[in-house]
């Protein structure tokens, strides 16, 4: 219709329908709905709807347009179009494959009774294992066909997830250089280690990615109704990517005023061309760009270069058995309990109602709390998995899995006595280390620092994504100094900072952050980036509401000052001064989604009226832009417009705007160097 400039007639519609479109499904009801939808659409677009009998489809859609690949045996997960029912004639048949394949991980079926579950457990588990072997075979087949036998040798479909096999099947169906477009869970690219990462690596190494839209921040909005899981849209061409290949990556941000109408905006600073070599070298880079900018990538690179070993690597050298760190005891219901006499003697940890110090006088022993009274009148301590006594020895740092939203609440505790703790906590026993108290103090202050919160937000697969839990792997991935290499003054300062925090003394948080950023070789600019990103991209949506609030002059003044400081040297060399001001036609508080600044030479302010602001906003909203720059005619300056939300008016955003102006818009000010 668009191409020819006229409505298509019956013959054209039927030719497209029977010769260009195919649909695969495992659901009879979905196929019936698809047939009805196609029929209604054919009538709506038909330019010659008379006589009515001419609208009748000449052939059945089933078996020619719509194909049923379901399992008549009603298995828990029919292979459908992943299985052998799809004719090989469809291989290399299509120009485009588009779809939303199933995402849910295969699990053993929930049976009616415990007895049935016990009888069928082995068989059900084998069923899901066999299906996952089929998923793995599909991936290996695709890799070998594309010349990546070396990747196929170690390829395993991760976690019994059925989504990745559809990428490989789509690559089989599409012609060379054809297009693949799939809606998938964001987990396909969020894993940074293990089978999940290796599977993602196999995809971007062997398939020509052209674009990836990360919709994680759009879940639970009208953009995709009832979608609670982080998702993405993957676009690719059916070709092997060359060395140095790059793909476009965008991560739209949560914006209630847009999302409630099923619209979203793509931020200019988070839309980037990303190289597959970088993704391979830095698997966390897409996560960092989804919540921050390239400045955040640079800061995380600085953190990772600070020390040669991560905490996990350093700890393994010192504690090769690995029994001094891990989750606490497990008392899971329905599982056989083992004798744990050593646990019975220990006080059982409970966090204090407030503060950062354990209140030992309010704790009871494990045996008093959980002990089982036996025939001899004595209580016995048991647990399904008690761990070893070594794990609970002091000085012991205890870190909760769910530390909560408040950044100023306790995130860890130091136990100066042996205490038991449950699997709701992670523990690091520093007992027998040559400088145990310093090691415990360092872990304690790191757990409470902005540096760790920022690092975890940028690299973690849970924080700022799906489950919002703190995992031990998050802390273990942080580069960690060798305590023995620290100077005496550094060790004393670390212990002092830990005591100040435990006593909840004033300024202890700021002192901890200042010291740790310095310890990791990060300057004040890097600390500002971390601070601004933690504010603008809070891991917990409720905590992040402040960042979505409209600005006031108080919030904008630091932004204006920062841009002025960046531009002033370029004006000064020309004997001029820069003026950054809010247009007088714009009130301090207004309900518009944009706020504007006028940037010019001090002697010649930018002439701005309300009509110009309205036109600029209309154009920006039409194109879903998140920044407006309008050059005033005659070298009079710039009109800069930003979304009227506090997260866009941070110092880091001011620096990014200033850099952009310096690189691309200096001539807008009519500057002439002094003779």
Tab-separated table of C-alpha atoms in Angstrom, residues 111-315:
chain	number	residue	atom	x	y	z
A	111	UNK	CA	2.533	-33.635	41.138
A	112	UNK	CA	-0.660	-34.162	43.102
A	113	UNK	CA	0.809	-35.879	46.160
A	114	UNK	CA	4.079	-36.479	47.915
A	115	UNK	CA	3.869	-40.179	47.053
A	116	UNK	CA	3.407	-39.463	43.345
A	117	UNK	CA	6.266	-36.987	43.484
A	118	UNK	CA	8.550	-39.545	45.108
A	119	UNK	CA	7.627	-42.224	42.533
A	120	UNK	CA	8.011	-39.913	39.522
A	121	UNK	CA	10.898	-37.700	40.556
A	122	UNK	CA	13.590	-39.616	38.734
A	123	UNK	CA	11.597	-39.998	35.503
A	124	UNK	CA	10.525	-36.331	35.435
A	125	UNK	CA	14.046	-35.134	36.000
A	126	UNK	CA	15.276	-37.300	33.156
A	127	UNK	CA	12.590	-35.801	30.888
A	128	UNK	CA	13.781	-32.237	31.448
A	129	UNK	CA	17.406	-33.299	31.121
A	130	UNK	CA	16.644	-34.958	27.785
A	131	UNK	CA	14.859	-31.842	26.552
A	132	UNK	CA	17.833	-29.685	27.561
A	133	UNK	CA	20.149	-32.073	25.709
A	134	UNK	CA	18.010	-31.419	22.638
A	135	UNK	CA	18.325	-27.671	23.216
A	136	UNK	CA	22.107	-28.070	23.468
A	137	UNK	CA	22.195	-30.158	20.265
A	138	UNK	CA	20.308	-27.411	18.392
A	139	UNK	CA	22.879	-24.842	19.499
A	140	UNK	CA	25.823	-27.084	18.631
A	141	UNK	CA	24.327	-27.812	15.207
A	142	UNK	CA	23.960	-24.098	14.533
A	143	UNK	CA	27.503	-23.326	15.643
A	144	UNK	CA	29.050	-26.069	13.507
A	145	UNK	CA	27.043	-24.980	10.465
A	146	UNK	CA	28.506	-21.496	10.877
A	147	UNK	CA	32.094	-22.705	11.206
A	148	UNK	CA	32.382	-22.469	14.992
A	149	UNK	CA	33.137	-26.078	15.896
A	150	UNK	CA	35.507	-24.846	18.633
A	151	UNK	CA	32.579	-23.150	20.386
A	152	UNK	CA	30.292	-26.132	19.823
A	153	UNK	CA	32.696	-28.430	21.695
A	154	UNK	CA	31.955	-26.745	25.032
A	155	UNK	CA	28.477	-25.334	24.328
A	156	UNK	CA	25.718	-26.256	26.797
A	157	UNK	CA	22.240	-24.761	26.888
A	158	UNK	CA	22.119	-22.932	30.250
A	159	UNK	CA	19.649	-23.699	33.048
A	160	UNK	CA	17.175	-25.639	30.875
A	161	UNK	CA	15.990	-22.363	29.319
A	162	UNK	CA	14.108	-22.819	26.011
A	163	UNK	CA	14.690	-19.322	24.598
A	164	UNK	CA	18.238	-19.581	23.232
A	165	UNK	CA	17.471	-22.606	20.982
A	166	UNK	CA	15.003	-20.426	19.060
A	167	UNK	CA	17.842	-18.093	18.049
A	168	UNK	CA	19.659	-21.026	16.479
A	169	UNK	CA	16.498	-22.351	14.808
A	170	UNK	CA	15.718	-18.881	13.445
A	171	UNK	CA	19.211	-18.808	11.942
A	172	UNK	CA	18.437	-22.112	10.180
A	173	UNK	CA	15.158	-20.837	8.731
A	174	UNK	CA	16.420	-17.444	7.523
A	175	UNK	CA	18.247	-16.992	4.242
A	176	UNK	CA	21.825	-15.767	4.251
A	177	UNK	CA	21.838	-12.132	5.386
A	178	UNK	CA	18.153	-12.385	6.319
A	179	UNK	CA	16.742	-10.674	9.406
A	180	UNK	CA	16.055	-12.174	12.842
A	181	UNK	CA	13.995	-10.202	15.375
A	182	UNK	CA	13.087	-11.849	18.696
A	183	UNK	CA	11.661	-10.780	22.040
A	184	UNK	CA	13.734	-12.561	24.685
A	185	UNK	CA	14.500	-12.452	28.428
A	186	UNK	CA	17.279	-10.016	29.318
A	187	UNK	CA	19.116	-12.842	31.068
A	188	UNK	CA	20.534	-13.974	27.719
A	189	UNK	CA	23.118	-11.160	27.884
A	190	UNK	CA	23.213	-10.360	31.612
A	191	UNK	CA	25.282	-13.332	32.764
A	192	UNK	CA	28.973	-12.560	33.173
A	193	UNK	CA	30.245	-16.035	34.108
A	194	UNK	CA	29.347	-19.707	33.736
A	195	UNK	CA	27.222	-21.458	31.123
A	196	UNK	CA	24.921	-18.468	30.689
A	197	UNK	CA	27.783	-16.211	29.625
A	198	UNK	CA	29.350	-18.881	27.389
A	199	UNK	CA	26.033	-19.342	25.567
A	200	UNK	CA	25.708	-15.570	25.038
A	201	UNK	CA	29.311	-15.467	23.814
A	202	UNK	CA	28.490	-18.171	21.281
A	203	UNK	CA	25.591	-16.050	19.986
A	204	UNK	CA	27.428	-12.755	19.501
A	205	UNK	CA	30.493	-14.507	18.076
A	206	UNK	CA	28.571	-16.453	15.425
A	207	UNK	CA	25.511	-14.305	14.553
A	208	UNK	CA	25.672	-10.781	13.119
A	209	UNK	CA	23.927	-8.738	15.831
A	210	UNK	CA	22.690	-5.383	14.577
A	211	UNK	CA	20.801	-4.116	17.618
A	212	UNK	CA	19.852	-4.935	21.185
A	213	UNK	CA	17.204	-2.995	23.117
A	214	UNK	CA	17.344	-3.732	26.836
A	215	UNK	CA	13.813	-3.406	28.202
A	216	UNK	CA	14.666	-4.311	31.802
A	217	UNK	CA	13.610	-0.907	33.127
A	218	UNK	CA	10.308	-1.077	31.207
A	219	UNK	CA	9.000	-4.209	32.889
A	220	UNK	CA	5.813	-3.779	34.923
A	221	UNK	CA	4.710	-0.904	32.665
A	222	UNK	CA	2.176	-0.548	29.843
A	223	UNK	CA	5.013	-0.831	27.302
A	224	UNK	CA	4.508	-4.584	27.737
A	225	UNK	CA	1.406	-5.196	29.781
A	226	UNK	CA	1.760	-7.821	32.561
A	227	UNK	CA	5.451	-8.385	31.792
A	228	UNK	CA	7.266	-8.575	35.128
A	229	UNK	CA	10.483	-10.147	33.837
A	230	UNK	CA	13.366	-8.057	32.404
A	231	UNK	CA	13.206	-8.441	28.629
A	232	UNK	CA	15.078	-7.414	25.510
A	233	UNK	CA	14.525	-7.112	21.764
A	234	UNK	CA	17.280	-8.718	19.701
A	235	UNK	CA	17.890	-7.844	16.050
A	236	UNK	CA	20.377	-9.692	13.852
A	237	UNK	CA	21.299	-10.633	10.306
A	238	UNK	CA	21.951	-14.235	9.409
A	239	UNK	CA	25.664	-13.879	8.793
A	240	UNK	CA	28.915	-14.442	10.623
A	241	UNK	CA	30.146	-11.146	12.145
A	242	UNK	CA	33.557	-9.931	10.976
A	243	UNK	CA	36.360	-9.050	13.354
A	244	UNK	CA	35.735	-5.668	14.926
A	245	UNK	CA	31.963	-5.928	14.448
A	246	UNK	CA	29.834	-3.553	16.499
A	247	UNK	CA	26.121	-3.514	17.270
A	248	UNK	CA	23.766	-0.788	18.496
A	249	UNK	CA	22.745	-1.059	22.135
A	250	UNK	CA	20.010	0.974	23.790
A	251	UNK	CA	18.508	0.766	27.244
A	252	UNK	CA	15.327	2.871	27.631
A	253	UNK	CA	14.789	4.215	31.140
A	254	UNK	CA	11.694	4.010	33.301
A	255	UNK	CA	9.625	7.122	32.630
A	256	UNK	CA	6.069	6.928	34.035
A	257	UNK	CA	4.665	9.819	31.987
A	258	UNK	CA	5.638	8.025	28.755
A	259	UNK	CA	5.385	4.379	29.792
A	260	UNK	CA	1.757	4.627	30.921
A	261	UNK	CA	0.863	5.237	27.246
A	262	UNK	CA	3.004	2.285	26.079
A	263	UNK	CA	5.697	4.671	24.820
A	264	UNK	CA	9.360	4.873	25.746
A	265	UNK	CA	12.292	7.160	25.048
A	266	UNK	CA	15.856	6.138	24.174
A	267	UNK	CA	18.483	8.276	25.909
A	268	UNK	CA	21.157	9.831	23.685
A	269	UNK	CA	23.919	8.957	26.148
A	270	UNK	CA	23.026	5.267	26.546
A	271	UNK	CA	22.600	4.530	22.838
A	272	UNK	CA	25.970	3.301	21.774
A	273	UNK	CA	27.761	1.201	19.202
A	274	UNK	CA	29.378	-1.622	21.183
A	275	UNK	CA	32.083	-3.940	19.859
A	276	UNK	CA	31.738	-7.691	20.379
A	277	UNK	CA	35.398	-7.843	21.427
A	278	UNK	CA	34.634	-5.448	24.278
A	279	UNK	CA	31.598	-7.497	25.346
A	280	UNK	CA	33.794	-10.591	25.366
A	281	UNK	CA	36.530	-8.881	27.371
A	282	UNK	CA	34.135	-7.023	29.701
A	283	UNK	CA	30.918	-9.083	30.025
A	284	UNK	CA	29.504	-6.502	32.458
A	285	UNK	CA	29.675	-3.597	29.988
A	286	UNK	CA	26.059	-3.907	28.757
A	287	UNK	CA	24.800	-3.930	32.345
A	288	UNK	CA	26.828	-0.806	33.145
A	289	UNK	CA	25.530	1.007	30.060
A	290	UNK	CA	21.952	0.057	30.916
A	291	UNK	CA	22.127	2.124	34.114
A	292	UNK	CA	24.865	4.623	33.342
A	293	UNK	CA	27.046	6.008	30.544
A	294	UNK	CA	30.525	5.420	29.169
A	295	UNK	CA	31.855	7.433	32.097
A	296	UNK	CA	30.598	4.647	34.349
A	297	UNK	CA	32.393	2.080	32.194
A	298	UNK	CA	35.614	4.053	32.656
A	299	UNK	CA	35.140	4.190	36.438
A	300	UNK	CA	34.517	0.432	36.685
A	301	UNK	CA	37.623	-0.157	34.565
A	302	UNK	CA	39.515	1.897	37.147
A	303	UNK	CA	38.125	-0.189	40.004
A	304	UNK	CA	39.102	-3.419	38.277
A	305	UNK	CA	42.642	-2.189	37.680
A	306	UNK	CA	43.127	-1.149	41.309
A	307	UNK	CA	44.316	-4.558	42.557
A	308	UNK	CA	45.409	-7.720	40.728
A	309	UNK	CA	43.054	-10.076	42.595
A	310	UNK	CA	39.376	-10.114	43.421
A	311	UNK	CA	38.244	-10.841	46.963
A	312	UNK	CA	37.340	-14.402	45.911
A	313	UNK	CA	40.802	-14.972	44.414
A	314	UNK	CA	42.598	-13.417	47.377
A	315	UNK	CA	40.494	-15.376	49.886
